[in-house]
């Protein structure tokens, strides 16, 4: 299984450009995601991208089995991951965001209500949008990898 990973960070992108590995951009969240994918025995491809609607093009052009986008899910005017990606969803997976927020509650308290973690299906592949912190990346990947084969199985039925 191939998982395309995009980390959305305009500031990091301006500083490091389009790198192909998180170590090249001091990207802790990207590193966590890749490590979790590799530990699960899956293949990952990494991209660092600026926040915004270019993420939609990334998701549309992906030929991977799964797409994970980390970052750009906050509430500032620059956080546009959800606005860019959700319109692509042919089906939504609301339980992903619900469980993500529930699991986050014990770590960050009621601030968990601010997270806009989301997931859906586009052209036969799941797309997951995670908040950008390393802790959120770790939690998100634990949730995704625990059910990924099940999700893919249902999508391909």
Coordinates of C-alpha atoms in Angstrom, one line a residue:
X1 CA 0.0 0.0 0.0
X2 CA 1.3 3.5 -0.9
X3 CA 0.4 6.5 1.3
X4 CA 1.0 10.0 0.0
X5 CA 1.8 12.4 2.8
X6 CA 1.6 16.1 2.4
X7 CA 2.6 18.5 5.2
X8 CA 1.0 21.9 4.8
X9 CA 3.2 24.7 6.1
X10 CA 3.7 27.9 4.3
X11 CA 6.5 29.1 6.6
X12 CA 8.4 25.9 6.4
X13 CA 7.9 25.7 2.6
X14 CA 9.2 29.3 2.2
X15 CA 12.3 28.4 4.2
X16 CA 13.1 25.0 2.8
X17 CA 11.2 24.7 -0.5
X18 CA 9.7 21.5 -2.0
X19 CA 11.7 18.9 0.0
X20 CA 11.2 15.1 -0.3
X21 CA 11.9 14.1 3.3
X22 CA 10.9 15.7 6.6
X23 CA 14.4 15.7 7.9
X24 CA 15.3 18.2 5.1
X25 CA 12.8 20.7 6.6
X26 CA 13.1 20.0 10.4
X27 CA 9.5 18.7 10.1
X28 CA 8.7 16.7 13.3
X29 CA 5.1 16.0 12.3
X30 CA 6.1 14.6 8.9
X31 CA 8.8 12.5 10.6
X32 CA 6.3 11.0 13.0
X33 CA 3.9 10.2 10.2
X34 CA 6.6 8.5 8.1
X35 CA 7.9 6.5 11.0
X36 CA 4.4 5.3 11.9
X37 CA 3.8 4.3 8.2
X38 CA 7.1 2.5 8.0
X39 CA 6.5 0.7 11.3
X40 CA 3.2 -0.5 9.9
X41 CA 5.1 -2.0 6.9
X42 CA 3.6 0.5 4.4
X43 CA 5.3 2.7 1.8
X44 CA 5.1 6.5 2.0
X45 CA 5.9 9.4 -0.3
X46 CA 6.3 12.8 1.4
X47 CA 5.8 16.3 0.1
X48 CA 6.1 19.7 1.9
X49 CA 3.6 22.1 0.5
X50 CA 2.4 25.6 1.4
X51 CA -1.0 26.0 3.0
X52 CA -3.9 26.6 0.7
X53 CA -5.7 25.3 -2.3
X54 CA -2.6 23.7 -3.9
X55 CA -3.4 20.9 -1.5
X56 CA -6.5 20.1 -3.6
X57 CA -4.3 19.6 -6.7
X58 CA -2.0 17.3 -4.6
X59 CA -5.0 15.1 -3.6
X60 CA -6.5 15.1 -7.1
X61 CA -3.2 14.0 -8.7
X62 CA -2.3 11.4 -6.2
X63 CA -2.2 7.8 -7.5
X64 CA -1.6 6.4 -4.0
X65 CA -3.9 4.2 -2.1
X66 CA -4.3 6.7 0.7
X67 CA -3.6 10.5 1.1
X68 CA -2.7 12.0 4.5
X69 CA -2.5 15.8 4.8
X70 CA -1.1 17.2 8.0
X71 CA -1.4 20.9 8.9
X72 CA -3.6 23.8 7.9
X73 CA -6.6 22.7 9.9
X74 CA -6.6 25.5 12.4
X75 CA -8.8 28.6 12.6
X76 CA -6.6 31.3 11.1
X77 CA -7.2 32.8 7.7
X78 CA -4.2 30.9 6.4
X79 CA -5.6 27.5 7.5
X80 CA -7.3 26.2 4.4
X81 CA -6.8 22.5 4.3
X82 CA -10.4 21.6 5.1
X83 CA -11.7 24.2 2.7
X84 CA -9.5 22.8 -0.1
X85 CA -10.1 19.1 0.5
X86 CA -13.6 18.6 1.9
X87 CA -15.3 19.7 -1.4
X88 CA -13.5 16.7 -3.1
X89 CA -15.1 14.2 -0.7
X90 CA -17.7 11.9 -2.4
X91 CA -18.3 10.4 1.0
X92 CA -17.3 11.7 4.4
X93 CA -16.0 9.7 7.3
X94 CA -17.3 11.9 10.2
X95 CA -16.4 9.2 12.8
X96 CA -12.7 9.9 12.2
X97 CA -12.9 13.6 13.3
X98 CA -15.3 12.6 16.2
X99 CA -12.9 9.9 17.5
X100 CA -9.9 12.2 17.0
X101 CA -11.5 14.9 19.1
X102 CA -12.6 12.4 21.7
X103 CA -9.1 11.0 22.1
X104 CA -7.6 14.5 22.1
X105 CA -9.9 15.6 25.0
X106 CA -7.7 13.9 27.6
X107 CA -4.6 15.5 26.3
X108 CA -5.7 19.1 25.5
X109 CA -9.0 19.4 27.4
X110 CA -11.9 21.3 25.8
X111 CA -9.5 22.8 23.3
X112 CA -10.1 19.6 21.4
X113 CA -13.3 21.2 20.1
X114 CA -11.0 23.5 17.9
X115 CA -9.6 20.6 15.9
X116 CA -10.9 20.2 12.4
X117 CA -9.5 16.7 11.7
X118 CA -11.5 15.3 8.8
X119 CA -11.6 12.4 6.4
X120 CA -13.5 11.3 3.3
X121 CA -13.3 9.3 0.1
X122 CA -12.2 10.7 -3.2
X123 CA -11.9 8.5 -6.4
X124 CA -11.7 5.3 -4.4
X125 CA -9.1 6.4 -1.9
X126 CA -9.4 7.7 1.6
X127 CA -8.1 11.2 2.4
X128 CA -7.3 12.1 6.0
X129 CA -6.7 15.7 7.2
X130 CA -4.7 16.0 10.5
X131 CA -3.8 18.9 12.6
X132 CA -0.1 19.9 12.3
X133 CA 1.4 19.2 15.7
X134 CA 3.5 16.1 16.3
X135 CA 1.1 14.8 18.9
X136 CA -1.8 15.2 16.6
X137 CA 0.1 13.6 13.8
X138 CA 0.9 10.6 16.0
X139 CA -2.7 10.2 17.3
X140 CA -4.1 10.6 13.7
X141 CA -1.8 7.9 12.3
X142 CA -2.6 5.5 15.2
X143 CA -6.3 5.9 14.3
X144 CA -5.7 5.6 10.6
X145 CA -3.4 2.7 10.6
X146 CA -5.6 0.7 13.0
X147 CA -8.5 0.7 10.6
X148 CA -6.8 1.4 7.2
X149 CA -7.2 -2.1 5.7
X150 CA -10.8 -2.2 6.8
X151 CA -11.5 1.2 5.3
X152 CA -9.8 0.2 2.0
X153 CA -11.7 -3.0 1.9
X154 CA -15.0 -1.3 2.2
X155 CA -14.1 1.3 -0.4
X156 CA -13.1 -1.3 -2.9
X157 CA -16.2 -3.5 -2.4

